[in-house]
mmCIF file of C-alpha atoms in Angstrom:
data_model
loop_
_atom_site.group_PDB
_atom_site.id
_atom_site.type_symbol
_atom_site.label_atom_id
_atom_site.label_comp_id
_atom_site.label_asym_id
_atom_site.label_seq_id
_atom_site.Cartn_x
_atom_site.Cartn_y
_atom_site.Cartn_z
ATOM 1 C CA UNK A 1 43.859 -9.025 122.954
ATOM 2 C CA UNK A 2 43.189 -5.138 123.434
ATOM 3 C CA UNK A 3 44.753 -2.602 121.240
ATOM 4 C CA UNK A 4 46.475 -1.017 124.000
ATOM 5 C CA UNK A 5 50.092 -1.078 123.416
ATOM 6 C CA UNK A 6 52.021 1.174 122.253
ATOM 7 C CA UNK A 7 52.659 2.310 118.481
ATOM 8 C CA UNK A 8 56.380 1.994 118.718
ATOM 9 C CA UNK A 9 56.188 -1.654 119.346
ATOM 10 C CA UNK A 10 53.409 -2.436 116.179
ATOM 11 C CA UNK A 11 55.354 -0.231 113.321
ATOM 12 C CA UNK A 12 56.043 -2.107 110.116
ATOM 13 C CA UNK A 13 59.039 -3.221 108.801
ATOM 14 C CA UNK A 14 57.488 -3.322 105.125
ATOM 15 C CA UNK A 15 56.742 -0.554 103.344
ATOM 16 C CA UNK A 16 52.701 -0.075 102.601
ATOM 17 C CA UNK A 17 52.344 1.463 99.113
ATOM 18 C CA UNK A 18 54.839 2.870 96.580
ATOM 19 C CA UNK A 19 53.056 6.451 95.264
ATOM 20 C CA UNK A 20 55.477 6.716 92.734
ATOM 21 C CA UNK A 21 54.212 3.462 90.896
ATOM 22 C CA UNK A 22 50.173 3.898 91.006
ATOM 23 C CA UNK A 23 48.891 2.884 88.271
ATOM 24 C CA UNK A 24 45.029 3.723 89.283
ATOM 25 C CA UNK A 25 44.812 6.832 86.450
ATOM 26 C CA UNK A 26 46.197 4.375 83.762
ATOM 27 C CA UNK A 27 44.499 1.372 84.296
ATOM 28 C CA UNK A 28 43.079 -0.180 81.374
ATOM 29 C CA UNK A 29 38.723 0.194 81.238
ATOM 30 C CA UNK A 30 38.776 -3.652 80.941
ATOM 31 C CA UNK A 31 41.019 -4.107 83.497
ATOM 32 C CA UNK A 32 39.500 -1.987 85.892
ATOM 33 C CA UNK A 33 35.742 -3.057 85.270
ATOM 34 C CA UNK A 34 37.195 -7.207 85.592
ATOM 35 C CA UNK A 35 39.095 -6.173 89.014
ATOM 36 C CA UNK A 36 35.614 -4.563 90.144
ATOM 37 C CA UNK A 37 33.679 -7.411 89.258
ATOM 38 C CA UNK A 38 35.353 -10.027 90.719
ATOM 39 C CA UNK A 39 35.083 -8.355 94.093
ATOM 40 C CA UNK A 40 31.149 -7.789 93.825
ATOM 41 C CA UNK A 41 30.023 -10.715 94.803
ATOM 42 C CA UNK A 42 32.410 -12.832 97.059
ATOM 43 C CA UNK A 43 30.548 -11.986 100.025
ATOM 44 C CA UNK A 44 28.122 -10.064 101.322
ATOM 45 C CA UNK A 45 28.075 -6.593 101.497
ATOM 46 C CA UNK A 46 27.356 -6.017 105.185
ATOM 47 C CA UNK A 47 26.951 -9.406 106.016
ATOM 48 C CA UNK A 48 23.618 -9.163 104.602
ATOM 49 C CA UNK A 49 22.705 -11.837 102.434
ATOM 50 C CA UNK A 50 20.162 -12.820 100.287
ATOM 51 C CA UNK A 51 20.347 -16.373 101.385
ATOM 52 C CA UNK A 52 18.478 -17.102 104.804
ATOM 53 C CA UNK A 53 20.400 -20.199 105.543
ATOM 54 C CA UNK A 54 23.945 -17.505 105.151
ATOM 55 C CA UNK A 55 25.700 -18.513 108.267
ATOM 56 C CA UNK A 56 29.376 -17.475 109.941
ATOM 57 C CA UNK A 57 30.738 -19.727 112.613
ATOM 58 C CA UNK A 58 34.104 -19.610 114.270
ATOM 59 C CA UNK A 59 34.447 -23.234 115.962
ATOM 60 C CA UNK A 60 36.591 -23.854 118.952
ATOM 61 C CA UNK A 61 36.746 -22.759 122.444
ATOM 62 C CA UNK A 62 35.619 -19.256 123.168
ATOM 63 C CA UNK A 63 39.009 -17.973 124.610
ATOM 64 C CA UNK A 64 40.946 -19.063 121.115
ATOM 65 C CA UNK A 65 37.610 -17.971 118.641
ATOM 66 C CA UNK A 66 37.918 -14.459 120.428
ATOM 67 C CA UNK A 67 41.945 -14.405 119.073
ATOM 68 C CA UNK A 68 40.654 -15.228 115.878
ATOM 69 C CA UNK A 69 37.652 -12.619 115.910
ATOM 70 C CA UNK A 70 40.585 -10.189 116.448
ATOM 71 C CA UNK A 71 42.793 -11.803 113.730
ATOM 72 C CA UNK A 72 39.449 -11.060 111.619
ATOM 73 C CA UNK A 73 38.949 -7.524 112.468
ATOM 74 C CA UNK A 74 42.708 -6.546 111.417
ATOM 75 C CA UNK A 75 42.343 -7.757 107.943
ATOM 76 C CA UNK A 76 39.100 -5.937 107.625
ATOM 77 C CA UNK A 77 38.366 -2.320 107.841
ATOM 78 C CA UNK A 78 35.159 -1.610 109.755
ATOM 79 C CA UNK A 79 34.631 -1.582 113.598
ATOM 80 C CA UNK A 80 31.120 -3.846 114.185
ATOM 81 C CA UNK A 81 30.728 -6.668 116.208
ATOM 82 C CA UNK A 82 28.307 -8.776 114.204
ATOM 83 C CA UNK A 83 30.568 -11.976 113.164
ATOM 84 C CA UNK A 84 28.959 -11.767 109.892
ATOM 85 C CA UNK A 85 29.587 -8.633 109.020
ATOM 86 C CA UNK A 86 33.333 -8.086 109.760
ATOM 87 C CA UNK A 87 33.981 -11.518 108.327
ATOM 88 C CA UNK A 88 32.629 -10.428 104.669
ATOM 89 C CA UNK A 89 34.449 -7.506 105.570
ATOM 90 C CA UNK A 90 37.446 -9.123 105.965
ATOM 91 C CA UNK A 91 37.500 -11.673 103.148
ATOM 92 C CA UNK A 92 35.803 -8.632 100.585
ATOM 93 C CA UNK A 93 39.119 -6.698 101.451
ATOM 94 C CA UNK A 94 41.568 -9.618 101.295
ATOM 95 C CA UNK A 95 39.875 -10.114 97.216
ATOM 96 C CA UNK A 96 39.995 -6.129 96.890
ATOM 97 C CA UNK A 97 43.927 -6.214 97.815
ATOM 98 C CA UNK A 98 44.264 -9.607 95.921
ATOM 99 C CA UNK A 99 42.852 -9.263 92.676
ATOM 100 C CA UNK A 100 44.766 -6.159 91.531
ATOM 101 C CA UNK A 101 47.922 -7.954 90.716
ATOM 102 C CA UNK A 102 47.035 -11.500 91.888
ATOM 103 C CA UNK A 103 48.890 -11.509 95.150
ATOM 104 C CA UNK A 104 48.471 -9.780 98.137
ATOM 105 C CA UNK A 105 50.850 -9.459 101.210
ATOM 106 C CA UNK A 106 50.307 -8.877 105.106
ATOM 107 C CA UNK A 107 53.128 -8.424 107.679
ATOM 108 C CA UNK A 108 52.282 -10.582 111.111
ATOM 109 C CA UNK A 109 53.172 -8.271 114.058
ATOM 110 C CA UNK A 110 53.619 -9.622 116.922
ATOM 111 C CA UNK A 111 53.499 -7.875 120.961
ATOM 112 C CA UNK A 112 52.818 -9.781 124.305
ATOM 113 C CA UNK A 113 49.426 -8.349 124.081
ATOM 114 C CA UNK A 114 48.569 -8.408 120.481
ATOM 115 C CA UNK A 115 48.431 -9.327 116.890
ATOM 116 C CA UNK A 116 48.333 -7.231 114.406
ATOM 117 C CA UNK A 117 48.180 -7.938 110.423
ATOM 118 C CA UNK A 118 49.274 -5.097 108.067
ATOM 119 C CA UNK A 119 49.220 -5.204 104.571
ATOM 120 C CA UNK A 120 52.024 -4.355 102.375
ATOM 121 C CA UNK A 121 52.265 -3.708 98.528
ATOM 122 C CA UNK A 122 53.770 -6.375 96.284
ATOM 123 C CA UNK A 123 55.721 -4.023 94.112
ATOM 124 C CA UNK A 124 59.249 -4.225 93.742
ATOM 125 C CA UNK A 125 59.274 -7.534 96.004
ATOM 126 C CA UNK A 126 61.909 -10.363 95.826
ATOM 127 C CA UNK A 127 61.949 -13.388 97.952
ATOM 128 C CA UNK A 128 65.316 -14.145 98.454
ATOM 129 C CA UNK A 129 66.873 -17.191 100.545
ATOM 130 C CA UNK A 130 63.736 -17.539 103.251
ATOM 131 C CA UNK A 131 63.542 -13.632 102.894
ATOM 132 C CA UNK A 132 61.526 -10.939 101.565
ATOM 133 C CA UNK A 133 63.591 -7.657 99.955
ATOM 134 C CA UNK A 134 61.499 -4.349 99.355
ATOM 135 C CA UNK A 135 63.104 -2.155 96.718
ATOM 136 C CA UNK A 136 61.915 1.158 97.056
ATOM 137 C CA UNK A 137 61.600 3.805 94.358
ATOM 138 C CA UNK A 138 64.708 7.106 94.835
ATOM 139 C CA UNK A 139 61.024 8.993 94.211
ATOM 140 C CA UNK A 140 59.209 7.148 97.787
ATOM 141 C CA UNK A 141 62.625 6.980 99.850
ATOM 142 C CA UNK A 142 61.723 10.450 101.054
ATOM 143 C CA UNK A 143 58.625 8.756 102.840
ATOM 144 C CA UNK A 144 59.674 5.396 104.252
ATOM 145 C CA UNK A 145 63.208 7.150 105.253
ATOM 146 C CA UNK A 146 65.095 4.292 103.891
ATOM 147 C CA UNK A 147 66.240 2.703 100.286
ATOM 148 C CA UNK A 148 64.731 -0.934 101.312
ATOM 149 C CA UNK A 149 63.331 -3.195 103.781
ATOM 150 C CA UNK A 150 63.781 -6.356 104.930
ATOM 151 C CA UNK A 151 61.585 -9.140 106.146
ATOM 152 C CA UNK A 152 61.940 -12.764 107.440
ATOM 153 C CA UNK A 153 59.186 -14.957 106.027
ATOM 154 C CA UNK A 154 57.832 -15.932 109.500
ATOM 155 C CA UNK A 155 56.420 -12.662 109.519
ATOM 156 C CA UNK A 156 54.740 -12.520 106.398
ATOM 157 C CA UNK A 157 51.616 -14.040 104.960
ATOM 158 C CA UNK A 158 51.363 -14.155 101.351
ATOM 159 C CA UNK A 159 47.999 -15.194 99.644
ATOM 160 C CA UNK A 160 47.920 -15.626 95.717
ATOM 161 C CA UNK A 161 45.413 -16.239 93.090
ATOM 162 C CA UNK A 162 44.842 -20.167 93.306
ATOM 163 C CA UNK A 163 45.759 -22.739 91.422
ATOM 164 C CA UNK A 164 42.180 -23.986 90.804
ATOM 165 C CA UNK A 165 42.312 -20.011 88.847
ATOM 166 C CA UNK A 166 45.707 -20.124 86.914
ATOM 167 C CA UNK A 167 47.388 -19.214 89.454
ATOM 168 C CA UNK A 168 49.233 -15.990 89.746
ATOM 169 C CA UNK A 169 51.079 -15.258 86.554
ATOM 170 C CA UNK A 170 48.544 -16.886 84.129
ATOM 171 C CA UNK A 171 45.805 -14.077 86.286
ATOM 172 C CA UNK A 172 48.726 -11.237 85.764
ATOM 173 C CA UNK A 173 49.489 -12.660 81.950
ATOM 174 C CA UNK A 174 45.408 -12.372 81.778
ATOM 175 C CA UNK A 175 45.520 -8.724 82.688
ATOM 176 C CA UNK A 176 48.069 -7.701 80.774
ATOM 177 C CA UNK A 177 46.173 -9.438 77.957
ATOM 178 C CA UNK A 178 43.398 -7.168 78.917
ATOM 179 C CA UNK A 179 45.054 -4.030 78.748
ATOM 180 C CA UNK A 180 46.320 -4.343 75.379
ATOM 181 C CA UNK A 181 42.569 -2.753 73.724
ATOM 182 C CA UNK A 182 40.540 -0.331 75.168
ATOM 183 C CA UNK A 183 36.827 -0.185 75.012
ATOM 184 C CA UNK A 184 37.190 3.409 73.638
ATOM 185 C CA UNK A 185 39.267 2.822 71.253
ATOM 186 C CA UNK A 186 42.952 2.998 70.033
ATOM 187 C CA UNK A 187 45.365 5.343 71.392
ATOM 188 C CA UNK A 188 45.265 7.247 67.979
ATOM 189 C CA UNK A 189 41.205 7.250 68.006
ATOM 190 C CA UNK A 190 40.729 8.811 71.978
ATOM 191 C CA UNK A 191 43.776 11.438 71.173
ATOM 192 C CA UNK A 192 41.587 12.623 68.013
ATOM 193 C CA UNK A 193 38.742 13.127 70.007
ATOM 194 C CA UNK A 194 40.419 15.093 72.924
ATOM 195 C CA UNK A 195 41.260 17.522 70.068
ATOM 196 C CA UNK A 196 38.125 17.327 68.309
ATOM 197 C CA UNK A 197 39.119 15.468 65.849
ATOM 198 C CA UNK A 198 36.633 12.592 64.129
ATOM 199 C CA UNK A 199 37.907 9.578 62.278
ATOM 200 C CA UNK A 200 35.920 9.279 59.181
ATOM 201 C CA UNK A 201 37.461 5.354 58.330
ATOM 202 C CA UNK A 202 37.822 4.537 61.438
ATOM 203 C CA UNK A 203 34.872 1.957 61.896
ATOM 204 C CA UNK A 204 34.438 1.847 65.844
ATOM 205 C CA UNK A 205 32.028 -0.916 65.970
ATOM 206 C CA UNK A 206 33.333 -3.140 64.314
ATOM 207 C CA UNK A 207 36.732 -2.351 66.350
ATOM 208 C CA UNK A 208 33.960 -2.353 69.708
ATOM 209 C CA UNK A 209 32.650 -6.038 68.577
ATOM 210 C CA UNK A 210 36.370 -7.242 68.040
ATOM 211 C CA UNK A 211 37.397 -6.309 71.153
ATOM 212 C CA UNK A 212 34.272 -7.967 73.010
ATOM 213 C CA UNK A 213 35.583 -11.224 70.525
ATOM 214 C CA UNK A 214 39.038 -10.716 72.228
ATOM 215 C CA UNK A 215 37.889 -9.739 75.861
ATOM 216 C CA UNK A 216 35.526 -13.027 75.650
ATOM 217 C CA UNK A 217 38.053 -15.023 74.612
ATOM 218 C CA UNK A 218 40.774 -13.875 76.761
ATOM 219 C CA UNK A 219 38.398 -14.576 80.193
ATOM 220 C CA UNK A 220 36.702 -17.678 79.149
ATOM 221 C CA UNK A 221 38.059 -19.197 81.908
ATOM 222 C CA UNK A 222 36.511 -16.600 84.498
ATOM 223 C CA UNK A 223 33.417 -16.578 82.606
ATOM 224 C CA UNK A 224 33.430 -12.659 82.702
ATOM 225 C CA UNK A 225 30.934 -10.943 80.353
ATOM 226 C CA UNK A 226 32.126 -7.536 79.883
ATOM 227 C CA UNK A 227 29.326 -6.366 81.803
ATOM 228 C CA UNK A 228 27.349 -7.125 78.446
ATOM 229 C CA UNK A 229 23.621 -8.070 79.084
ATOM 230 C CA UNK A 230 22.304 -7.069 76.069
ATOM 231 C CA UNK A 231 22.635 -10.464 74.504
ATOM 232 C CA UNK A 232 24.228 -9.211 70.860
ATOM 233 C CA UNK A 233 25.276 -11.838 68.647
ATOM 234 C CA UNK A 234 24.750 -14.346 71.442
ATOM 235 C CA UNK A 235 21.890 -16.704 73.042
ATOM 236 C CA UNK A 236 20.554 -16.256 76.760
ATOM 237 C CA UNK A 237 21.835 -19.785 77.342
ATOM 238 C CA UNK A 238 25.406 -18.421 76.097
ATOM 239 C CA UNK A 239 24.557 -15.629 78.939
ATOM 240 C CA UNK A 240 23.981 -17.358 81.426
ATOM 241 C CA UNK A 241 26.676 -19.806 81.280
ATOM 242 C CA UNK A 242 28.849 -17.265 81.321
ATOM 243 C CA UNK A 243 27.597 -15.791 84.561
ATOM 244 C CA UNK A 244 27.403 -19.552 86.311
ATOM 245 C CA UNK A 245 31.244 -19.740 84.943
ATOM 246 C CA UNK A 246 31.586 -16.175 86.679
ATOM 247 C CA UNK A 247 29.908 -17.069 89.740
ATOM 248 C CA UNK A 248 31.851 -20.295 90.350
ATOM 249 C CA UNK A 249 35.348 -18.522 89.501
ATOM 250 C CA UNK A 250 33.865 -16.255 92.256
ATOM 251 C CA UNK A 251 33.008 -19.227 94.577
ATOM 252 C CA UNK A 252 36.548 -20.562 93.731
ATOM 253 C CA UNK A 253 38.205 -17.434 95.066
ATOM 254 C CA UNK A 254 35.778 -17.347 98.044
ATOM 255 C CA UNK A 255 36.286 -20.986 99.257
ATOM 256 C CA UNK A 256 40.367 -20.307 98.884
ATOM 257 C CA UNK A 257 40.702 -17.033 100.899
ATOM 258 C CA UNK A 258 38.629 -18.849 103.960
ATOM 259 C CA UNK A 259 40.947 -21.784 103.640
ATOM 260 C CA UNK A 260 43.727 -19.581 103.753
ATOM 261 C CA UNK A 261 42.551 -17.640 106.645
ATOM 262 C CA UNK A 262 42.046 -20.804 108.496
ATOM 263 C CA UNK A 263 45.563 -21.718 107.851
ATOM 264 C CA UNK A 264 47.106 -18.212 109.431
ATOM 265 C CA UNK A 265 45.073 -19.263 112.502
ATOM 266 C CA UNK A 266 46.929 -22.558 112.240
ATOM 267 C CA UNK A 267 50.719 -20.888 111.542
ATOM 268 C CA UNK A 268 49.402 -18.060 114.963
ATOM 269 C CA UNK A 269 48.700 -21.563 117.108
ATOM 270 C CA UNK A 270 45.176 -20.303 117.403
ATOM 271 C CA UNK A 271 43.094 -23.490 117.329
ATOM 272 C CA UNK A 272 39.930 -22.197 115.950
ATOM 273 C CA UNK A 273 38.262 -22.719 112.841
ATOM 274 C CA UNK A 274 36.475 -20.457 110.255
ATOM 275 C CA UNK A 275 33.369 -21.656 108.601
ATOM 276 C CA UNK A 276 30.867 -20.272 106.111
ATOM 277 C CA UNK A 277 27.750 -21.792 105.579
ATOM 278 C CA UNK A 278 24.205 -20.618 103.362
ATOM 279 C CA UNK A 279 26.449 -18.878 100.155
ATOM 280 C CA UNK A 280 26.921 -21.135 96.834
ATOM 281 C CA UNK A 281 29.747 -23.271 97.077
ATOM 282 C CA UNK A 282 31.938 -24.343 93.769
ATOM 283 C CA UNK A 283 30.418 -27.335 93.726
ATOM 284 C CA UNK A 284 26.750 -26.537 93.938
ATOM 285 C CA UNK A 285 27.119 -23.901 90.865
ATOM 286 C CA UNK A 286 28.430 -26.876 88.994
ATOM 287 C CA UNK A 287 25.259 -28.958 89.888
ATOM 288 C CA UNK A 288 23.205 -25.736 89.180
ATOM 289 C CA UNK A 289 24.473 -25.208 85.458
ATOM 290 C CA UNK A 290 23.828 -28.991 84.737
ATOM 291 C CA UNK A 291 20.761 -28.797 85.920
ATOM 292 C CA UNK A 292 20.132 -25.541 83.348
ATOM 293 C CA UNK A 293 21.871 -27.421 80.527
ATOM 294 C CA UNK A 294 19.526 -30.318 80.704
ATOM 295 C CA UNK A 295 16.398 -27.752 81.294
ATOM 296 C CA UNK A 296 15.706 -28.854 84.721
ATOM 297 C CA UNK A 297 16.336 -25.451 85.672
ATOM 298 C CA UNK A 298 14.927 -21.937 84.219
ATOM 299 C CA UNK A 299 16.834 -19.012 83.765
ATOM 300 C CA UNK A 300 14.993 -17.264 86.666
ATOM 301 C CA UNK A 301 15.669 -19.922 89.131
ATOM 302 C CA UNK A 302 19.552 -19.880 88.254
ATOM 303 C CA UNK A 303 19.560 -16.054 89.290
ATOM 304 C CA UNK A 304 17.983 -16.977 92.294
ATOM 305 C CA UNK A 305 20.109 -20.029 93.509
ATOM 306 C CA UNK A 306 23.473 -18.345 92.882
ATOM 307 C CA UNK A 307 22.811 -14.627 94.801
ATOM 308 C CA UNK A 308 24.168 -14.312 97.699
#
C-alpha cells in the first residue's frame, strides 16, 4: 500500500473547507475553550502516556494489520512509525475535526494500489436519497472551480458525536447555548472598552458569576468546569466530580471513535482489529468516582487513576 500513484487518480470529489464561512475569529471564548478541552485529553500526546500498562494493538494477520496501519496514518497527520504514536495521532485529529460542530466527514478514495481518507467540511451538506450534495458559497466557487459536488455514500465515512453524548444536535444546540454570553462581557460592555469607555453600573462580577451559573448548568452533562480551579462558591468534592464527569465524557468519546475506526476497517474488508489497552475506560471512571463518593478514594489518588 505505497503512496505511489499518481495525484490525478486520488483528487477529491468533496470540497475540503469553505473560507468564506470560518468562523475561527468569531467563535465564542466559551465555545472555543470547551472545543479545546475536550480534545486535551483523549489520548496521548505523542503516544506518551502516563499509564505504564498504555498499550496499542492492531490484531489480525500481519498482511491485513499493515492495511490498517496505513488506514491509520491517513487520518492522522504525522509521519512516525511507532503504533502508538500515530494511533493517538489519529484518533486526537478525528476529536479535533469532530468536536467543532459535532460531526466530522472523510471521503474513502479508492486506487488499485491505495487507500486514501480525506476529510471534508460539513458545511452546507445535505444527504439526499443515498447521496451527499455540497453547496458551495458564489464567494469559494472561484477555488473548487465548480458551484457543488456530489458524492455517493459508499465513499464517505461520517462519524458524529454519540448517542451515549446527546448526540449531534443536542452537542450543536449545547454550543449554541454556549455562545449566547461571553466571559468578557456583553456586546455593549467589550465595545465600551475598545473605545475607552468604562461602565460605571455595569456590575461585571456579578454578570462573570452568572455566566459561570449558566455555563455550569448548560454542560452538566460533560462535566466541564470552565477551566475554574479556584473552587469559588463550590466544595473540592463539587470539583472533582466535575472533572470525573469530564473525564468519562472524554472516555465516552474515546471508546466511540476506536469503535468507529474499527468499523471502517470492517466496511474496507480489512479484517483487522484496533485495540487500546492501559487508558481509563468509561466504566472504570464510574467505579473511580464511587469509590471517592464513599471516601475510599482521596482526591490525590483520583488525579492519579484518571491521567493518561
Amino acid at each position: 500500500m505505497k503512496k505511489n500513484q499518481s495525484r490525478s487518480n486520488t483528487i477529491p470529489t468533496m470540497a475540503t473547507h469553505f473560507p468564506s464561512l470560518s468562523r475561527a475569529d468569531n467563535i465564542a471564548t466559551n465555545v472555543h475553550m470547551f472545543i479545546e478541552d475536550i480534545q486535551l485529553d483523549i489520548m496521548p500526546i505523542g503516544g506518551r502516556s502516563r499509564q505504564k500498562n498504555f498499550l496499542v494493538e492492531f490484531k489480525g494477520k500481519k498482511t491485513e494489520c499493515d492495511k490498517a496501519t496505513e488506514i491509520i496514518r491517513e487520518l492522522g497527520k504525522i509521519k512516525a512509525y511507532d503504533n502508538r504514536e500515530i494511533v493517538c495521532d489519529a484518533v486526537n485529529n478525528i476529536v479535533r475535526n469532530l468536536v467543532w460542530d459535532g460531526q466530522a466527514y472523510y471521503e474513502i478514495i479508492k486506487d488499485k494500489k491505495q487507500v486514501y481518507i480525506k476529510s471534508f467540511t460539513s458545511k452546507n451538506l445535505y444527504k439526499l436519497f443515498g447521496y451527499y450534495l455540497q453547496i458551495i458559497p458564489k464567494a469559494d466557487r472561484t477555488i473548487w472551480n465548480r458551484k457543488f459536488s456530489f458524492a455517493n455514500q459508499s465513499i464517505v465515512w461520517e462519524i458524529v458525536i454519540p448517542k451515549s453524548l446527546g448526540g449531534v444536535k443536542k452537542y450543536q444546540k449545547l454550543l449554541k447555548q454556549m455562545s449566547r454570553y461571553d466571559n468578557l462581557g456583553p456586546d455593549f460592555y467589550r465595545e465600551n472598552l475598545n473605545s475607552g469607555l468604562i461602565e460605571k453600573d455595569f456590575d461585571f462580577m456579578k454578570y462573570r458569576r452568572n455566566n459561570k451559573i449558566y455555563i455550569d448548568s448548560a454542560t452538566k452533562n460533560w462535566g466541564w468546569n470552565g477551566r475554574n480551579w479556584t473552587q469559588d462558591r463550590c466544595t473540592e468534592f463539587y470539583t472533582f466530580y466535575r472533572m470525573l464527569n469530564f473525564k468519562y465524557a472524554q472516555s465516552l468519546l474515546r471508546e466511540h471513535v476506536i469503535d468507529q475506526i474499527n468499523c471502517l476497517f470492517k466496511r474496507l474488508s480489512i479484517k483487522c482489529k484496533l485495540k487500546i489497552k492501559g487508558l481509563p475506560t468509561s466504566k472504570k471512571i464510574l467505579k473511580i468516582r464511587k469509590k471517592m463518593e464513599i471516601g475510599e478514594l482521596s482526591f490525590n489518588d483520583v488525579s492519579e487513576k484518571v491521567q493518561i
